[in-house]
């Protein structure tokens, strides 16, 4: 089993609903967020190209955050989901330094926190909160090992990219381009 | 034009607008760790070489600085932790892939050894010292009897500790400035150099001072060599590493780095040491303090600048 997400940059309008849904679902402290929306503008006026991306932890297959964690608090569970065990985390910040995507933050309670792929929802057969609220339906979640999952079907038919592949992390959020 | 904006307004403290999760504690910890490693390395080395009489400062006295530096360094590391009550989790596991983990274990081993080593010389330093309990006298005798294996253990651990202070940073491939294997040897050399500077400063004996002055000169040269290689490597590498090098070659860290680390921290004390060896009167404290200051600045700048460097996407 390999959980992954595909996000359609051609459909995303940058409304930020995924951010609010995550904050509500996961009780993210006020002023913090586990996912965010980036607007990337490239080109010379008037030939500008805009790409809008909803970003979060990439649940990297080769995850530097797990490698650098001195206590094993950062670990990988079913489906390749990268989690932090709060009571093992000492808040040393090594994983925050090691993430090329700045996907982690230090929770006001001391431990490090980040996206969990809403594993608590996924285990019940639901989609992650961000995926389920997206008004344009531009996010697809599922198991890459299952060719019939939403995410596998999208990746089979569309062109896609991942962020900073040169970082060697093998990220599992795919952006459909 | 290429512009990237977080339109959902992410402002995670310590992460945005740029990464700044490590503050003064980590560079101080790296500096003190390197300093202790340097002192202990020379202490153990010259003990093994049988130079206890000729080089008393190196073997017997300077090592008293090491346990103090280690304890303060560990305390600084502790201050950096944000989930402090759980710090003992560090010592429930050994994770070889995490430098933070094996570094913490190295410190756990070398700190008591540094204390024991120094304690075995305490009665020479303070002749009136009384251990009060017989068992402590017995322990002292035991340590004195087994100083040789102890010195071997210390020399081994001190090299690991010195390299670790650099590898802690170089293991993070997300920070292009740190992500070079040169950082291990560079931090080790710098740590040895600060250690030699302390011994040189404390020594009352002319021959001993001259020896450590020479050692320091070699280490300073090696350090300059590594730094040149570091920049050559960056400039010949990927865009993110070129950007990292540019922070020091015209970017915001140019003045602090070249003035405080290279000129005041390496070149100038090097020249003073050469002058002293040539017979000019130079107060030994001046080059020693400059080297310590340069070593500290170097770590502050590396930690600070490294956190700004990142991947582009
Ligand atoms: S995105 Fe960052 S936090 Fe998430 S798995 Fe990759 S390295 Fe770890
Ligand atoms: S902050 Fe916590 S999760 Fe991150 S590396 Fe340190 S102990 Fe591991």
mmCIF file of C-alpha atoms in Angstrom, chain B residues 4-129:
data_model
loop_
_atom_site.group_PDB
_atom_site.id
_atom_site.type_symbol
_atom_site.label_atom_id
_atom_site.label_comp_id
_atom_site.label_asym_id
_atom_site.label_seq_id
_atom_site.Cartn_x
_atom_site.Cartn_y
_atom_site.Cartn_z
ATOM 1 C CA UNK B 4 6.318 32.659 -5.618
ATOM 2 C CA UNK B 5 3.802 33.744 -3.026
ATOM 3 C CA UNK B 6 2.071 31.800 -0.299
ATOM 4 C CA UNK B 7 -1.393 33.158 -1.022
ATOM 5 C CA UNK B 8 -3.063 31.380 1.878
ATOM 6 C CA UNK B 9 -0.896 33.435 4.239
ATOM 7 C CA UNK B 10 1.239 30.818 5.977
ATOM 8 C CA UNK B 11 3.019 32.358 8.961
ATOM 9 C CA UNK B 12 4.199 29.407 11.036
ATOM 10 C CA UNK B 13 6.486 30.856 13.729
ATOM 11 C CA UNK B 14 10.131 29.908 13.162
ATOM 12 C CA UNK B 15 9.372 28.742 9.610
ATOM 13 C CA UNK B 16 8.103 31.888 7.882
ATOM 14 C CA UNK B 17 9.082 34.234 6.345
ATOM 15 C CA UNK B 18 12.325 32.260 6.400
ATOM 16 C CA UNK B 19 13.437 29.303 8.444
ATOM 17 C CA UNK B 20 14.802 30.240 11.851
ATOM 18 C CA UNK B 21 14.093 27.358 14.152
ATOM 19 C CA UNK B 22 17.615 27.167 15.585
ATOM 20 C CA UNK B 23 18.816 30.185 17.512
ATOM 21 C CA UNK B 24 21.999 30.879 19.491
ATOM 22 C CA UNK B 25 21.883 27.616 21.422
ATOM 23 C CA UNK B 26 22.929 25.330 18.574
ATOM 24 C CA UNK B 27 25.988 27.325 17.379
ATOM 25 C CA UNK B 28 27.109 27.751 20.983
ATOM 26 C CA UNK B 29 26.705 24.014 21.532
ATOM 27 C CA UNK B 30 28.680 23.267 18.365
ATOM 28 C CA UNK B 31 31.417 25.676 19.422
ATOM 29 C CA UNK B 32 31.769 24.287 22.942
ATOM 30 C CA UNK B 33 31.611 20.718 21.670
ATOM 31 C CA UNK B 34 34.383 21.458 19.177
ATOM 32 C CA UNK B 35 36.452 23.250 21.807
ATOM 33 C CA UNK B 36 36.145 20.376 24.273
ATOM 34 C CA UNK B 37 36.947 17.887 21.506
ATOM 35 C CA UNK B 38 40.063 19.886 20.598
ATOM 36 C CA UNK B 39 41.372 20.123 24.147
ATOM 37 C CA UNK B 40 40.661 16.480 24.948
ATOM 38 C CA UNK B 41 42.280 15.347 21.732
ATOM 39 C CA UNK B 42 45.574 17.044 22.599
ATOM 40 C CA UNK B 43 45.362 15.986 26.235
ATOM 41 C CA UNK B 44 44.972 12.345 25.334
ATOM 42 C CA UNK B 45 47.397 12.473 22.418
ATOM 43 C CA UNK B 46 50.259 13.910 24.434
ATOM 44 C CA UNK B 47 49.541 11.630 27.349
ATOM 45 C CA UNK B 48 49.826 8.631 25.066
ATOM 46 C CA UNK B 49 53.028 10.053 23.587
ATOM 47 C CA UNK B 50 54.395 10.269 27.139
ATOM 48 C CA UNK B 51 54.758 14.045 27.237
ATOM 49 C CA UNK B 52 53.152 14.588 30.638
ATOM 50 C CA UNK B 53 56.297 16.314 31.973
ATOM 51 C CA UNK B 54 57.177 18.446 28.937
ATOM 52 C CA UNK B 55 53.635 19.550 28.183
ATOM 53 C CA UNK B 56 51.931 19.826 31.559
ATOM 54 C CA UNK B 57 49.261 22.304 30.416
ATOM 55 C CA UNK B 58 48.120 20.104 27.571
ATOM 56 C CA UNK B 59 48.018 16.898 29.577
ATOM 57 C CA UNK B 60 47.068 18.038 33.056
ATOM 58 C CA UNK B 61 45.562 21.514 33.210
ATOM 59 C CA UNK B 62 43.756 22.546 30.046
ATOM 60 C CA UNK B 63 41.536 19.484 30.260
ATOM 61 C CA UNK B 64 39.759 21.086 33.223
ATOM 62 C CA UNK B 65 38.099 23.387 30.687
ATOM 63 C CA UNK B 66 36.653 20.457 28.744
ATOM 64 C CA UNK B 67 34.097 19.114 31.238
ATOM 65 C CA UNK B 68 32.887 22.648 31.892
ATOM 66 C CA UNK B 69 32.526 23.319 28.161
ATOM 67 C CA UNK B 70 30.699 20.028 27.670
ATOM 68 C CA UNK B 71 28.251 20.683 30.482
ATOM 69 C CA UNK B 72 27.485 24.202 29.292
ATOM 70 C CA UNK B 73 27.170 22.900 25.734
ATOM 71 C CA UNK B 74 24.764 20.175 26.762
ATOM 72 C CA UNK B 75 22.774 22.720 28.687
ATOM 73 C CA UNK B 76 22.578 24.923 25.596
ATOM 74 C CA UNK B 77 21.322 21.924 23.632
ATOM 75 C CA UNK B 78 18.743 21.306 26.319
ATOM 76 C CA UNK B 79 17.600 24.930 26.078
ATOM 77 C CA UNK B 80 17.089 24.451 22.365
ATOM 78 C CA UNK B 81 14.652 21.580 22.884
ATOM 79 C CA UNK B 82 11.058 22.696 22.716
ATOM 80 C CA UNK B 83 9.585 19.597 24.318
ATOM 81 C CA UNK B 84 12.025 19.560 27.194
ATOM 82 C CA UNK B 85 10.295 17.142 29.533
ATOM 83 C CA UNK B 86 10.774 14.415 26.988
ATOM 84 C CA UNK B 87 14.511 14.935 26.501
ATOM 85 C CA UNK B 88 15.229 11.485 27.983
ATOM 86 C CA UNK B 89 13.748 10.002 24.827
ATOM 87 C CA UNK B 90 17.137 10.790 23.282
ATOM 88 C CA UNK B 91 18.641 8.055 25.399
ATOM 89 C CA UNK B 92 16.060 5.362 24.805
ATOM 90 C CA UNK B 93 17.344 4.565 21.333
ATOM 91 C CA UNK B 94 20.387 4.805 19.110
ATOM 92 C CA UNK B 95 19.619 5.893 15.584
ATOM 93 C CA UNK B 96 22.687 5.742 13.410
ATOM 94 C CA UNK B 97 21.027 7.628 10.564
ATOM 95 C CA UNK B 98 20.567 10.633 12.841
ATOM 96 C CA UNK B 99 23.739 12.558 13.741
ATOM 97 C CA UNK B 100 21.789 14.231 16.545
ATOM 98 C CA UNK B 101 21.324 10.785 18.073
ATOM 99 C CA UNK B 102 24.857 9.433 17.921
ATOM 100 C CA UNK B 103 26.201 12.862 18.832
ATOM 101 C CA UNK B 104 24.078 12.880 21.965
ATOM 102 C CA UNK B 105 25.423 9.426 22.816
ATOM 103 C CA UNK B 106 29.015 10.497 22.160
ATOM 104 C CA UNK B 107 28.518 13.393 24.553
ATOM 105 C CA UNK B 108 26.990 11.036 27.081
ATOM 106 C CA UNK B 109 30.173 8.952 26.958
ATOM 107 C CA UNK B 110 32.851 11.606 26.683
ATOM 108 C CA UNK B 111 31.512 13.966 29.350
ATOM 109 C CA UNK B 112 31.983 11.553 32.273
ATOM 110 C CA UNK B 113 35.370 10.491 30.881
ATOM 111 C CA UNK B 114 36.438 14.136 30.754
ATOM 112 C CA UNK B 115 35.325 14.559 34.368
ATOM 113 C CA UNK B 116 37.164 11.433 35.495
ATOM 114 C CA UNK B 117 40.322 12.420 33.653
ATOM 115 C CA UNK B 118 40.369 15.881 35.195
ATOM 116 C CA UNK B 119 39.479 14.560 38.638
ATOM 117 C CA UNK B 120 42.527 12.300 38.563
ATOM 118 C CA UNK B 121 44.718 15.417 38.275
ATOM 119 C CA UNK B 122 42.788 17.473 40.790
ATOM 120 C CA UNK B 123 45.088 16.707 43.693
ATOM 121 C CA UNK B 124 48.080 17.826 41.659
ATOM 122 C CA UNK B 125 46.350 21.092 40.898
ATOM 123 C CA UNK B 126 45.010 21.629 44.428
ATOM 124 C CA UNK B 127 47.437 19.785 46.732
ATOM 125 C CA UNK B 128 45.207 20.338 49.768
ATOM 126 C CA UNK B 129 42.247 18.687 48.116
#
